[in-house]
Short mmCIF file of C-alpha atoms in Angstrom, two decimals:
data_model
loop_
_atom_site.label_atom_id
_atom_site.label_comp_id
_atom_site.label_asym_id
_atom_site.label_seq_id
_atom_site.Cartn_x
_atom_site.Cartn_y
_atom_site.Cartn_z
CA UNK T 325 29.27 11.66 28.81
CA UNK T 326 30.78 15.14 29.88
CA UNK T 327 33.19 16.57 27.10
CA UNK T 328 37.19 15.62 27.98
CA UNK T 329 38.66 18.92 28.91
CA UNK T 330 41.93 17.23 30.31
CA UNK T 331 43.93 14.10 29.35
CA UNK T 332 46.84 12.53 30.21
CA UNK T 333 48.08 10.03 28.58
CA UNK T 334 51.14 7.53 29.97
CA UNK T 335 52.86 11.01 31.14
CA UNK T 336 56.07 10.89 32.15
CA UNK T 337 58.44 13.09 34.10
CA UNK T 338 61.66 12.66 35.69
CA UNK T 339 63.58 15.04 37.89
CA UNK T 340 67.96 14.84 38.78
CA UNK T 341 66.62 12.15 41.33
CA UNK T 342 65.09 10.01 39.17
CA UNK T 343 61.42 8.81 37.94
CA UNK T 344 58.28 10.57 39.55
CA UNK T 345 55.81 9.91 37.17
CA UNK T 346 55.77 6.65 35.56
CA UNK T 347 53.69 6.47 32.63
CA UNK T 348 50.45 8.24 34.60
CA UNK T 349 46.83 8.43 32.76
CA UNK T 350 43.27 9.84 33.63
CA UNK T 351 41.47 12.63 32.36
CA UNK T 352 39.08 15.72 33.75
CA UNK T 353 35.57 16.18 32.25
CA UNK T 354 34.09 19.51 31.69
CA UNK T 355 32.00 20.41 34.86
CA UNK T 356 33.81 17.81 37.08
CA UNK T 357 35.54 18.53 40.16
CA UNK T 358 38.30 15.75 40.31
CA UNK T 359 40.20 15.01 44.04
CA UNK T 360 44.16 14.29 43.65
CA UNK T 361 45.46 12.22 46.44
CA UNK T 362 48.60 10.61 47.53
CA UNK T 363 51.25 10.98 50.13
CA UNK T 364 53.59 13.36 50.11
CA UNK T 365 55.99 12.81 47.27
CA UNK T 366 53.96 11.40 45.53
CA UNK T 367 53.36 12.95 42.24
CA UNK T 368 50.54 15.35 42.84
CA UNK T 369 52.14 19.03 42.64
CA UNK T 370 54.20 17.69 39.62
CA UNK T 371 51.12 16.59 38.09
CA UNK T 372 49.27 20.35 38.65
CA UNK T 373 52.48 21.77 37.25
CA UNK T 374 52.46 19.61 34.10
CA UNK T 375 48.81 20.73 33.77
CA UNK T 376 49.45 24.42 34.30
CA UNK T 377 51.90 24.22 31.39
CA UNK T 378 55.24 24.92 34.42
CA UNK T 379 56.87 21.93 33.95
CA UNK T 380 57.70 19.62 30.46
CA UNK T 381 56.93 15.77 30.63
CA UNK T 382 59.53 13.40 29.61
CA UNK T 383 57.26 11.41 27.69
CA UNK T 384 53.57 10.71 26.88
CA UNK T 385 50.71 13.51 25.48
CA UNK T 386 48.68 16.12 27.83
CA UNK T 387 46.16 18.36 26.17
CA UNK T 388 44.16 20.83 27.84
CA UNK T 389 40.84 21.96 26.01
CA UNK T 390 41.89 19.94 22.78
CA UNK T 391 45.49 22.48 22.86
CA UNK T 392 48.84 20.18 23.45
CA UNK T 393 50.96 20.44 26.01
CA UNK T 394 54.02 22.02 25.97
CA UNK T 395 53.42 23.48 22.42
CA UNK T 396 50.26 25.37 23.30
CA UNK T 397 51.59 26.49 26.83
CA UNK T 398 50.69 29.97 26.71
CA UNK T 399 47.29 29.71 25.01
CA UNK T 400 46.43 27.05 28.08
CA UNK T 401 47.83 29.26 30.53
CA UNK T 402 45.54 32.04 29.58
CA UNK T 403 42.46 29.44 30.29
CA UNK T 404 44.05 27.92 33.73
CA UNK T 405 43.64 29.55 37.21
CA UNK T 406 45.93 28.02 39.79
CA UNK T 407 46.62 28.08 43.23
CA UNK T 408 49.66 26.84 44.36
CA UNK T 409 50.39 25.53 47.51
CA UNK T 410 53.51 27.61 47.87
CA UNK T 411 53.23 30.67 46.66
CA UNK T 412 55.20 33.17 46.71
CA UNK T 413 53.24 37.10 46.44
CA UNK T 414 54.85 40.23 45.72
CA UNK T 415 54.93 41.64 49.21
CA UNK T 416 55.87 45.46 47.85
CA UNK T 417 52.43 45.42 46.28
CA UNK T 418 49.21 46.09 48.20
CA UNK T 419 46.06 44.02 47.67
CA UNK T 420 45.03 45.62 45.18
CA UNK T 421 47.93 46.09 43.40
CA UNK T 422 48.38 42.30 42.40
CA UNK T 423 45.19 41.65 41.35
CA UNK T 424 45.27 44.25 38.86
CA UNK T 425 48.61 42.82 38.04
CA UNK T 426 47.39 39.30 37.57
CA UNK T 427 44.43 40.46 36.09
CA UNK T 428 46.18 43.07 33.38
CA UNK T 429 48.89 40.30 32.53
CA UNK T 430 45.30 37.91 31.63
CA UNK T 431 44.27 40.98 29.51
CA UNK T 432 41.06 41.62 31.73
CA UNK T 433 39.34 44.59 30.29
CA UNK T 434 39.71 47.19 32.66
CA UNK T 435 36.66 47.82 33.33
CA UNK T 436 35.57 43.97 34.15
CA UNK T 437 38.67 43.73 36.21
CA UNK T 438 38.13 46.79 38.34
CA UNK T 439 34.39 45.15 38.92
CA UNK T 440 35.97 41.75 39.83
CA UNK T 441 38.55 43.29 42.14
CA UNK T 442 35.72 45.10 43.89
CA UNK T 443 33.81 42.13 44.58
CA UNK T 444 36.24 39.40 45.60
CA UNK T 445 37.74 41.94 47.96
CA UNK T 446 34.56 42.56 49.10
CA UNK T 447 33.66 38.66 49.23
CA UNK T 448 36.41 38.00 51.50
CA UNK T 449 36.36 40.87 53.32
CA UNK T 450 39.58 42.24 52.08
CA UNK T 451 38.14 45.91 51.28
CA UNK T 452 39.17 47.56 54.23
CA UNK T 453 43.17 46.44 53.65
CA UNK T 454 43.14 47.07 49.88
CA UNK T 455 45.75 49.48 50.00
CA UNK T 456 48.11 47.74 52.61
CA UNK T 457 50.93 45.86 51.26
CA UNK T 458 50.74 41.75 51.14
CA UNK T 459 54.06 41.96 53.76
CA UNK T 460 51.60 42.62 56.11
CA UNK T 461 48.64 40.18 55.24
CA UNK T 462 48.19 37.41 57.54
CA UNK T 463 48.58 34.12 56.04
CA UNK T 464 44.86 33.45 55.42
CA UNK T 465 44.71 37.15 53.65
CA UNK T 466 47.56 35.73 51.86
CA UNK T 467 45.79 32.94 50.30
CA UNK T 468 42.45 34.54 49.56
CA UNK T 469 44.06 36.86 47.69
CA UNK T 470 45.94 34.05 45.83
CA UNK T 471 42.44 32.55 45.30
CA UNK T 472 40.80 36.26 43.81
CA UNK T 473 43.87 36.11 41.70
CA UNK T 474 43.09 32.79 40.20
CA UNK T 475 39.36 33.60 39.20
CA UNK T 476 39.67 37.30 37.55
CA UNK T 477 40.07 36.44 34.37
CA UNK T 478 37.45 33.78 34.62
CA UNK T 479 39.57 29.95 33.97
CA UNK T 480 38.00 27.34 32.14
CA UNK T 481 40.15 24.95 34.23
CA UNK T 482 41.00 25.71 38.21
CA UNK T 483 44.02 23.53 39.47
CA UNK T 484 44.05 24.14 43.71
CA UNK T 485 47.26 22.60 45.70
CA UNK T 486 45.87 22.93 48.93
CA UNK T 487 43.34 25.60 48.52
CA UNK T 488 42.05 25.61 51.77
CA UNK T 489 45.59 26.52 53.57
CA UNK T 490 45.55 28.91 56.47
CA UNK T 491 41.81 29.92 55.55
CA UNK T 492 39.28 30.45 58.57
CA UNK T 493 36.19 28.10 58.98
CA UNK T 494 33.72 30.95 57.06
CA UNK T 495 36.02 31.59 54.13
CA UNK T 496 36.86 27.57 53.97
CA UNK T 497 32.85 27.21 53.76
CA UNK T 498 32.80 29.99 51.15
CA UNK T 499 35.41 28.23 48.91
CA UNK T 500 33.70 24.76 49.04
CA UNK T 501 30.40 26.50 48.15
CA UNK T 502 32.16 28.18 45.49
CA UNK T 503 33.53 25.08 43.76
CA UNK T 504 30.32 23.61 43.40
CA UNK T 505 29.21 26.65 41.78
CA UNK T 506 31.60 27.20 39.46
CA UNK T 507 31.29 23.07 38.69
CA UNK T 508 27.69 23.79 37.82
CA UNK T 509 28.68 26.79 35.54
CA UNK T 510 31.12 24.82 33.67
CA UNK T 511 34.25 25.20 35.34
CA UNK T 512 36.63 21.92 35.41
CA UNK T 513 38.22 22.02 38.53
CA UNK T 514 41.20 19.52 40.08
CA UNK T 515 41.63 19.83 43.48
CA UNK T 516 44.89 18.46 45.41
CA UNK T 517 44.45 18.25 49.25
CA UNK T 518 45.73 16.21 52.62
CA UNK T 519 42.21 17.33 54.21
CA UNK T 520 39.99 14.14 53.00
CA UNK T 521 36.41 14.87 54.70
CA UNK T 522 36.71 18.21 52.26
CA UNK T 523 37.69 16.11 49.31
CA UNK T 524 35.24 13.55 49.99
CA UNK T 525 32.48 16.36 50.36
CA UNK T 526 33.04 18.38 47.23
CA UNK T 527 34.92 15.83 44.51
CA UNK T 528 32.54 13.96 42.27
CA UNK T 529 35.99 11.51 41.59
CA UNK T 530 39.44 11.12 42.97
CA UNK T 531 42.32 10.17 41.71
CA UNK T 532 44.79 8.55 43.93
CA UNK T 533 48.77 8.85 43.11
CA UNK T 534 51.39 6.73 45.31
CA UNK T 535 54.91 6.36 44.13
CA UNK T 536 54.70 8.33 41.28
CA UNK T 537 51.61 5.21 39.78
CA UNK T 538 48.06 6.26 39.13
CA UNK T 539 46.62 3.09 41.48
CA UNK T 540 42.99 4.10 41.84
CA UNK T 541 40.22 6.44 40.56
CA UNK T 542 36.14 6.33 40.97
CA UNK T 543 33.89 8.31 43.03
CA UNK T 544 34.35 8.51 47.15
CA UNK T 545 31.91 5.96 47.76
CA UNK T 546 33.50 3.28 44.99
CA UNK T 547 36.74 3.64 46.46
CA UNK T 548 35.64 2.97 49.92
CA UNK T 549 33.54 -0.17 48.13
CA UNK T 550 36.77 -1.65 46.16
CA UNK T 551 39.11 -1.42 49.31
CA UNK T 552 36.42 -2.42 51.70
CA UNK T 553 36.61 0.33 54.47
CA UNK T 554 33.61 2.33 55.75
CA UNK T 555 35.52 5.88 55.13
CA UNK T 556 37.82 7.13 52.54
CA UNK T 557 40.47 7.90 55.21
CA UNK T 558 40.29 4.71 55.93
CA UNK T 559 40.04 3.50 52.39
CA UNK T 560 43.31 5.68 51.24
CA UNK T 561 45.33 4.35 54.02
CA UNK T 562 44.53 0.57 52.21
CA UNK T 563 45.46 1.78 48.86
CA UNK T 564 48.69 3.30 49.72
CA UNK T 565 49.88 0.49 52.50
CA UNK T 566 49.99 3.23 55.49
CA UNK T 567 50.28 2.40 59.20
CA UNK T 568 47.05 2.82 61.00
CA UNK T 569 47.28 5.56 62.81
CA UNK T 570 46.94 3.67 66.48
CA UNK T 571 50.08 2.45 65.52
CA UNK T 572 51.93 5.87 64.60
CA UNK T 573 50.77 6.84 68.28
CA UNK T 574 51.71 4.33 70.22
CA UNK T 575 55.30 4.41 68.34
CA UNK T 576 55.19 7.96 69.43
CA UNK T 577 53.94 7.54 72.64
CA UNK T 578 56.96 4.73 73.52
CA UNK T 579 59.59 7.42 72.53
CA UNK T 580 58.58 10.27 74.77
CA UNK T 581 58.08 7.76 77.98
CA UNK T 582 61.20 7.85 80.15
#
C-alpha cells in the first residue's frame, strides 16, 4: 500500500455562517491522483485551503508528509504547489517577473529557476510575451502561468481548483498528460473540478463532498458500480440527489415560452 502523504481526520471548519465541514476524513497516497467532487458549496475549496495550510480547522488533525497542520504551516507550504481557482496575479509584473518571484520566495537556486522559467514558458508557448505584463495576458495565459508557478520549485503535493480554467484544447491535453507524469514520478496530486469526463480520465479515486459530509470515495468505475449508473455524471447526480438534467431544461424551457 502507497505511503499516506495526506490525512484528514474528522476535520472540522466553520465559517460566520455556520458549519461547512462536519467532521470530514480520507487521505492521499503518495503517487495518487485523488478527484474532489461536490456541488458548489460544498466543501471542496475549503478543503484545498485547509490542505495548503490558508485556512485553520475548528477541530480534528491534518498532516501533510507526517508535518501537522497548522503548526507546521510553513514547512508544508514550501512542499505544496497550488492552483487556485481564483487567483489573483500581480498584473504590474510581466511573465517573467512572477515566476522568478514565486520561484525566489520557494528559495529556487537561481540557476535551476532561470532553467525552469525557460522551459515552462517555452512549454506553453509563453516565450514570446515574457516581458509583457500579466494585465495584458489573456485569461488562458493567465492560468498557465499560474500553473508554471505552481511546479518551479518542484511540490511534493499539487492541490488544482479547477486547473483546467480558460485553457485551450492543446494546453488542457498537455496538463492531463502532465499529471500522469508527475503521478508516476511521485507527485501526490488532488484535483478539484466541475469537468467530470477529465476527472474520470486522469483520477485513480474520487472523493465526493455534498453538504459539507464526505458521502463517497473509490475509483470511477466503483462509484458508478455502488450507485448503479453507467457514467459517473450520472453516478454523482445519484449521490448528491440532483435533478436530471431533462428536468432542469424543460423547467427552463417553460419559463422562456410566452
Amino acid at each position: 500500500m502507497q505511503d499516506r502523504f495526506v490525512v484528514f481526520e474528522e476535520v472540522v471548519f466553520s465559517y460566520a455562517q455556520g458549519e461547512i465541514l462536519h467532521r470530514v476524513s480520507f487521505e492521499l497516497r503518495t503517487g495518487e491522483i485523488v478527484g474532489l467532487l461536490g456541488p458548489n458549496g460544498a466543501g471542496k475549496s475549503t478543503t484545498i485551503k485547509i490542505m495548503a495550510g490558508l485556512l485553520t480547522p475548528g477541530g480534528g488533525k491534518v498532516t501533510v508528509a507526517g508535518l501537522s497542520l497548522p503548526q507546521a504551516a510553513n514547512e508544508v507550504k514550501q512542499r505544496i504547489g497550488y492552483v487556485p481557482e481564483a487567483a489573483v496575479l500581480f498584473d504590474s509584473l510581466t511573465g517573467q517577473e512572477f515566476l522568478e518571484l514565486c520561484g525566489r520566495l520557494h528559495d529556487v537556486p537561481e540557476d535551476v529557476l532561470q532553467r525552469r522559467i525557460a522551459g515552462m514558458l517555452e512549454t506553453f508557448d509563453l516565450s514570446s510575451d515574457r516581458s509583457s505584463r500579466l494585465d495584458a495576458y489573456s485569461k488562458g495565459m493567465r492560468q498557465k502561468i499560474l500553473i508554471a508557478s505552481a511546479l518551479l520549485h518542484n511540490p511534493d503535493l499539487l492541490l488544482l481548483d479547477e486547473p483546467l480554467s480558460g485553457l485551450d484544447v492543446n494546453a488542457a491535453i498537455l496538463i492531463k498528460d502532465l499529471l500522469s507524469s508527475l503521478a508516476a514520478e511521485g507527485k501526490t496530486i488532488l484535483y478539484s473540478s466541475h469537468v467530470l469526463d477529465v476527472v474520470e480520465r486522469v483520477c485513480d479515486r474520487i472523493l465526493v463532498i455534498h453538504k459539507g459530509n464526505l458521502i463517497a470515495t473509490g475509483t470511477p468505475e466503483e462509484l458508478m458500480a455502488a450507485s448503479g449508473q453507467s457514467t459517473l455524471e450520472d453516478a454523482f447526480r445519484h449521490l448528491t440527489g440532483a435533478a436530471g438534467a431533462d428536468t432542469g431544461v424543460r423547467k427552463i424551457i417553460d419559463t422562456l415560452r410566452p
